[in-house]
Amino acid sequence: MTTGRPAASTAGPATGAGAGATDGPAPTGPVVVPVPGRSRYEIHVGGVPVGRTVYLDRGGQRVFHHTRIEDAFGGRGLAGRLVQGALEDTRASGMRIVPVCPCVGKYLEKHGGTYGDITDPVTPDVLDWLDRRLA
């Protein structure tokens, strides 16, 4: 049966309003979209990307180093939804989290019990590695 919706992405889980629904219109609320080719997750509103959290993979670690929500979309809780979706996808992929990004770090402080088992500390070694990769 065809519902008139695009096929579900196999790039990873989408989160937000309407995620996982099989009937009705495509979601227009916040949806987290993995973009592995660009080493980031985006949050889309109405199908338009309005924020991103960027990472680099280091062995079995996903080092999150930058999160940004467009100014016009600030104050709506989108950063938290974005980070949550990214961390859930990271868990599902079997990777560990390294929260260099302050936004990811603050999220983990609030929800540390949820991700404590897969979170590694930010160490000088990780920061040196990240600096070299971003140079």
XYZ file of N, CA and C in Angstrom:
405
model
N 0.836 -1.170 0.000
C 0.000 0.000 0.000
C 0.884 1.238 0.000
N 0.597 2.198 -0.831
C 1.364 3.432 -0.912
C 0.661 4.507 -0.100
N 1.429 5.220 0.722
C 0.852 6.256 1.578
C 1.083 7.649 1.036
N 1.853 7.779 -0.029
C 2.160 9.093 -0.549
C 3.346 9.749 0.126
N 3.979 9.036 1.070
C 5.150 9.557 1.767
C 6.396 8.996 1.134
N 7.508 9.732 1.210
C 8.761 9.170 0.713
C 9.172 7.970 1.545
N 9.959 7.101 0.938
C 10.452 5.928 1.655
C 11.311 6.366 2.823
N 11.303 5.567 3.878
C 12.125 5.868 5.048
C 13.590 5.799 4.669
N 14.371 6.688 5.259
C 15.810 6.709 5.018
C 16.479 5.533 5.707
N 17.489 4.976 5.080
C 18.266 3.924 5.718
C 19.558 4.475 6.295
N 19.708 5.804 6.291
C 20.933 6.426 6.792
C 20.994 6.428 8.304
N 19.893 6.154 8.991
C 19.891 6.151 10.441
C 18.546 6.607 10.946
N 18.346 6.583 12.247
C 17.035 6.914 12.781
C 16.741 8.397 12.685
N 15.496 8.701 12.431
C 15.023 10.076 12.501
C 14.296 10.209 13.825
N 14.403 11.369 14.442
C 13.701 11.590 15.695
C 12.902 12.854 15.572
N 11.930 12.988 16.438
C 11.131 14.205 16.434
C 9.687 13.878 16.115
N 8.904 14.921 15.865
C 7.489 14.743 15.605
C 7.286 13.867 14.387
N 6.484 12.852 14.551
C 6.143 12.002 13.428
C 7.139 10.914 13.115
N 8.245 10.830 13.820
C 9.239 9.804 13.513
C 8.623 8.442 13.705
N 8.787 7.586 12.724
C 8.296 6.231 12.803
C 6.852 6.074 12.368
N 6.158 7.166 12.043
C 4.780 7.068 11.599
C 4.729 6.448 10.215
N 3.641 5.743 9.927
C 3.519 5.106 8.628
C 2.398 5.696 7.807
N 1.487 6.454 8.408
C 0.386 7.057 7.675
C 0.393 8.552 7.897
N -0.245 9.273 6.985
C -0.362 10.711 7.132
C 0.763 11.434 6.423
N 0.733 12.746 6.504
C 1.737 13.558 5.805
C 3.112 13.433 6.438
N 4.127 13.778 5.675
C 5.497 13.777 6.191
C 5.580 14.778 7.337
N 6.425 14.510 8.345
C 6.507 15.401 9.498
C 7.055 16.770 9.112
N 6.492 17.815 9.729
C 7.010 19.159 9.519
C 7.709 19.658 10.773
N 7.564 18.923 11.873
C 8.242 19.282 13.111
C 9.703 18.908 13.030
N 10.437 19.108 14.114
C 11.875 18.808 14.115
C 12.165 17.334 13.853
N 13.082 17.088 12.941
C 13.525 15.732 12.613
C 15.046 15.738 12.549
N 15.686 14.818 13.273
C 17.141 14.701 13.249
C 17.531 13.753 12.119
N 18.470 14.223 11.292
C 18.889 13.475 10.110
C 20.398 13.238 10.162
N 20.843 11.986 10.173
C 22.285 11.718 10.101
C 22.798 12.045 8.699
N 23.962 12.682 8.649
C 24.620 12.987 7.375
C 26.058 12.481 7.495
N 26.250 11.145 7.442
C 27.577 10.579 7.709
C 28.646 11.022 6.717
N 28.285 11.307 5.494
C 29.269 11.768 4.510
C 29.873 13.111 4.856
N 29.202 13.866 5.716
C 29.701 15.170 6.162
C 30.014 15.157 7.656
N 30.005 13.972 8.272
C 30.319 13.801 9.698
C 29.499 14.741 10.572
N 28.172 14.673 10.360
C 27.318 15.513 11.182
C 25.890 14.984 11.204
N 25.144 15.541 12.126
C 23.715 15.333 12.206
C 23.083 16.696 12.005
N 21.994 16.737 11.281
C 21.256 17.977 11.078
C 19.888 17.841 11.719
N 19.325 18.982 12.112
C 17.928 19.001 12.539
C 17.180 19.819 11.501
N 16.109 19.210 10.996
C 15.302 19.840 9.959
C 13.949 20.234 10.544
N 13.458 21.387 10.143
C 12.112 21.841 10.488
C 11.416 22.135 9.170
N 10.313 21.453 8.942
C 9.611 21.627 7.675
C 10.452 21.207 6.488
N 11.352 20.253 6.704
C 12.205 19.760 5.627
C 13.440 20.603 5.355
N 13.627 21.665 6.125
C 14.759 22.575 5.921
C 15.756 22.406 7.060
N 17.062 22.218 6.765
C 18.047 22.115 7.849
C 18.207 23.457 8.564
N 18.078 23.419 9.908
C 18.187 24.644 10.693
C 19.261 24.545 11.768
N 19.956 23.419 11.830
C 21.023 23.255 12.813
C 21.800 21.992 12.532
N 22.953 21.888 13.214
C 23.818 20.719 13.012
C 24.707 20.517 14.225
N 25.091 19.276 14.428
C 26.149 18.951 15.378
C 27.179 18.151 14.594
N 28.424 18.558 14.721
C 29.500 18.032 13.881
C 30.430 17.177 14.737
N 30.939 16.105 14.148
C 31.799 15.170 14.866
C 32.908 14.669 13.951
N 33.892 14.055 14.557
C 34.906 13.264 13.856
C 35.010 11.945 14.587
N 35.095 10.861 13.846
C 35.255 9.552 14.458
C 36.725 9.253 14.678
N 37.016 8.733 15.856
C 38.380 8.392 16.278
C 38.329 6.968 16.837
N 38.628 6.015 15.973
C 38.492 4.622 16.407
C 37.039 4.358 16.752
N 36.778 3.912 17.967
C 35.419 3.634 18.413
C 34.748 4.806 19.095
N 35.365 5.997 18.971
C 34.816 7.189 19.610
C 34.262 8.151 18.563
N 33.147 8.770 18.896
C 32.587 9.851 18.079
C 32.835 11.131 18.868
N 33.748 11.956 18.372
C 34.160 13.181 19.053
C 33.308 14.338 18.529
N 32.346 14.771 19.338
C 31.481 15.892 18.964
C 32.210 17.188 19.286
N 32.367 18.053 18.275
C 33.163 19.258 18.504
C 32.455 20.564 18.195
N 31.261 20.536 17.607
C 30.581 21.795 17.300
C 29.087 21.547 17.105
N 28.269 22.415 17.690
C 26.821 22.378 17.489
C 26.347 23.789 17.221
N 25.442 23.904 16.258
C 24.929 25.232 15.882
C 23.475 25.122 15.471
N 22.650 26.026 15.985
C 21.263 26.194 15.563
C 21.167 27.592 14.963
N 20.524 27.694 13.800
C 20.357 29.011 13.166
C 19.652 29.957 14.139
N 20.106 31.221 14.171
C 19.580 32.205 15.115
C 18.055 32.299 15.089
N 17.467 32.268 13.914
C 16.016 32.413 13.787
C 15.260 31.262 14.454
N 15.945 30.155 14.757
C 15.306 28.990 15.353
C 15.749 28.752 16.797
N 16.480 29.698 17.354
C 16.955 29.565 18.725
C 15.818 29.643 19.736
N 16.048 29.103 20.926
C 15.085 29.184 22.002
C 13.908 28.239 21.890
N 13.981 27.266 20.996
C 12.869 26.323 20.796
C 13.200 24.908 21.260
N 14.361 24.745 21.893
C 14.748 23.421 22.355
C 15.304 22.523 21.269
N 15.617 23.110 20.122
C 16.097 22.300 18.996
C 17.489 21.730 19.243
N 18.338 22.463 19.936
C 19.692 21.950 20.204
C 19.611 20.668 21.027
N 18.763 20.649 22.034
C 18.602 19.447 22.852
C 18.065 18.282 22.044
N 17.088 18.531 21.188
C 16.551 17.463 20.343
C 17.611 16.948 19.375
N 18.383 17.864 18.828
C 19.451 17.490 17.902
C 20.482 16.617 18.600
N 20.950 17.061 19.745
C 21.968 16.303 20.471
C 21.413 14.945 20.899
N 20.190 14.912 21.384
C 19.598 13.634 21.774
C 19.568 12.658 20.593
N 19.120 13.117 19.443
C 19.077 12.247 18.266
C 20.455 11.765 17.864
N 21.431 12.661 17.929
C 22.807 12.295 17.575
C 23.368 11.267 18.545
N 23.109 11.459 19.842
C 23.629 10.527 20.837
C 22.936 9.168 20.744
N 21.656 9.163 20.474
C 20.947 7.893 20.301
C 21.489 7.136 19.089
N 21.746 7.834 18.007
C 22.303 7.184 16.823
C 23.724 6.695 17.093
N 24.484 7.462 17.857
C 25.841 7.055 18.228
C 25.792 5.772 19.046
N 24.883 5.711 19.999
C 24.719 4.488 20.792
C 24.368 3.315 19.879
N 23.417 3.501 18.984
C 22.974 2.429 18.094
C 24.092 1.926 17.181
N 25.036 2.805 16.868
C 26.145 2.426 15.989
C 27.269 1.722 16.747
N 27.174 1.660 18.074
C 28.209 1.013 18.879
C 29.397 1.906 19.192
N 29.272 3.193 18.890
C 30.356 4.145 19.150
C 30.227 4.703 20.564
N 31.322 5.308 21.028
C 31.347 5.994 22.309
C 31.338 7.495 22.059
N 30.879 8.265 23.027
C 30.729 9.716 22.919
C 31.893 10.409 23.607
N 32.464 11.412 22.931
C 33.443 12.307 23.564
C 32.907 13.727 23.359
N 32.463 14.394 24.439
C 31.772 15.678 24.329
C 32.680 16.906 24.374
N 33.451 17.152 23.330
C 34.280 18.362 23.279
C 33.374 19.586 23.154
N 32.308 19.483 22.381
C 31.362 20.578 22.178
C 30.660 20.904 23.500
N 30.656 22.181 23.923
C 29.984 22.546 25.172
C 28.496 22.202 25.192
N 27.833 22.308 24.062
C 26.404 21.996 23.996
C 26.173 20.514 24.299
N 26.986 19.650 23.728
C 26.875 18.213 23.994
C 27.234 17.936 25.453
N 28.263 18.601 25.954
C 28.655 18.430 27.351
C 27.539 18.815 28.311
N 26.872 19.937 28.053
C 25.777 20.374 28.922
C 24.605 19.391 28.855
N 24.325 18.885 27.664
C 23.253 17.899 27.532
C 23.576 16.665 28.367
N 24.817 16.220 28.306
C 25.220 15.041 29.063
C 25.171 15.285 30.570
N 25.468 16.504 31.005
C 25.364 16.820 32.436
C 23.924 16.644 32.906
N 22.975 17.071 32.088
C 21.559 16.955 32.442
C 21.058 15.522 32.336
N 21.595 14.770 31.361
C 21.089 13.430 31.063
C 22.193 12.384 31.168
N 23.164 12.632 32.034
C 24.342 11.779 32.136
C 24.055 10.323 32.415
N 23.032 10.062 33.208
C 22.711 8.683 33.508
C 22.308 7.891 32.278
N 21.759 8.579 31.306
C 21.309 7.918 30.085
C 22.477 7.497 29.204
N 23.542 8.272 29.202
C 24.656 8.030 28.285
C 25.990 7.792 28.983
N 25.984 7.744 30.305
C 27.225 7.576 31.057
C 27.997 6.326 30.685
N 27.283 5.294 30.305
C 27.937 4.030 29.962
C 28.682 4.071 28.634
N 28.425 5.097 27.818
C 29.112 5.185 26.520
C 29.840 6.517 26.344
N 30.062 7.243 27.447
C 30.735 8.542 27.372
C 32.166 8.432 27.880
N 33.097 8.949 27.082
C 34.509 9.016 27.462
C 34.871 10.457 27.791
N 35.837 10.666 28.679
C 36.223 12.037 29.026
C 36.980 12.717 27.896
N 36.909 14.044 27.921
C 37.714 14.847 27.006
C 39.107 14.931 27.627
N 40.104 14.379 26.942
C 41.476 14.351 27.454
C 42.372 15.218 26.579
N 43.549 15.589 27.080
C 44.491 16.342 26.237
C 44.827 15.597 24.943
N 44.912 14.265 25.019
C 45.195 13.464 23.824
C 44.101 13.642 22.772
N 42.839 13.613 23.199
C 41.723 13.812 22.275
C 41.769 15.215 21.691
N 42.033 16.219 22.523
C 42.076 17.604 22.038
C 43.219 17.816 21.041
N 44.391 17.227 21.310
C 45.512 17.322 20.364
C 45.155 16.659 19.044
N 44.552 15.474 19.111
C 44.132 14.760 17.907
C 43.135 15.595 17.108
N 42.152 16.184 17.809
C 41.144 17.009 17.143
C 41.764 18.241 16.498
N 42.659 18.902 17.204
C 43.348 20.066 16.635
C 44.081 19.705 15.348
N 44.763 18.561 15.340
C 45.470 18.147 14.138
C 44.514 17.844 12.994
N 43.408 17.216 13.305
C 42.425 16.875 12.266
C 41.735 18.098 11.683
N 41.511 19.108 12.515
C 40.798 20.303 12.058
C 41.706 21.349 11.449
N 43.023 21.154 11.599
C 43.978 22.146 11.069
C 43.992 22.170 9.563
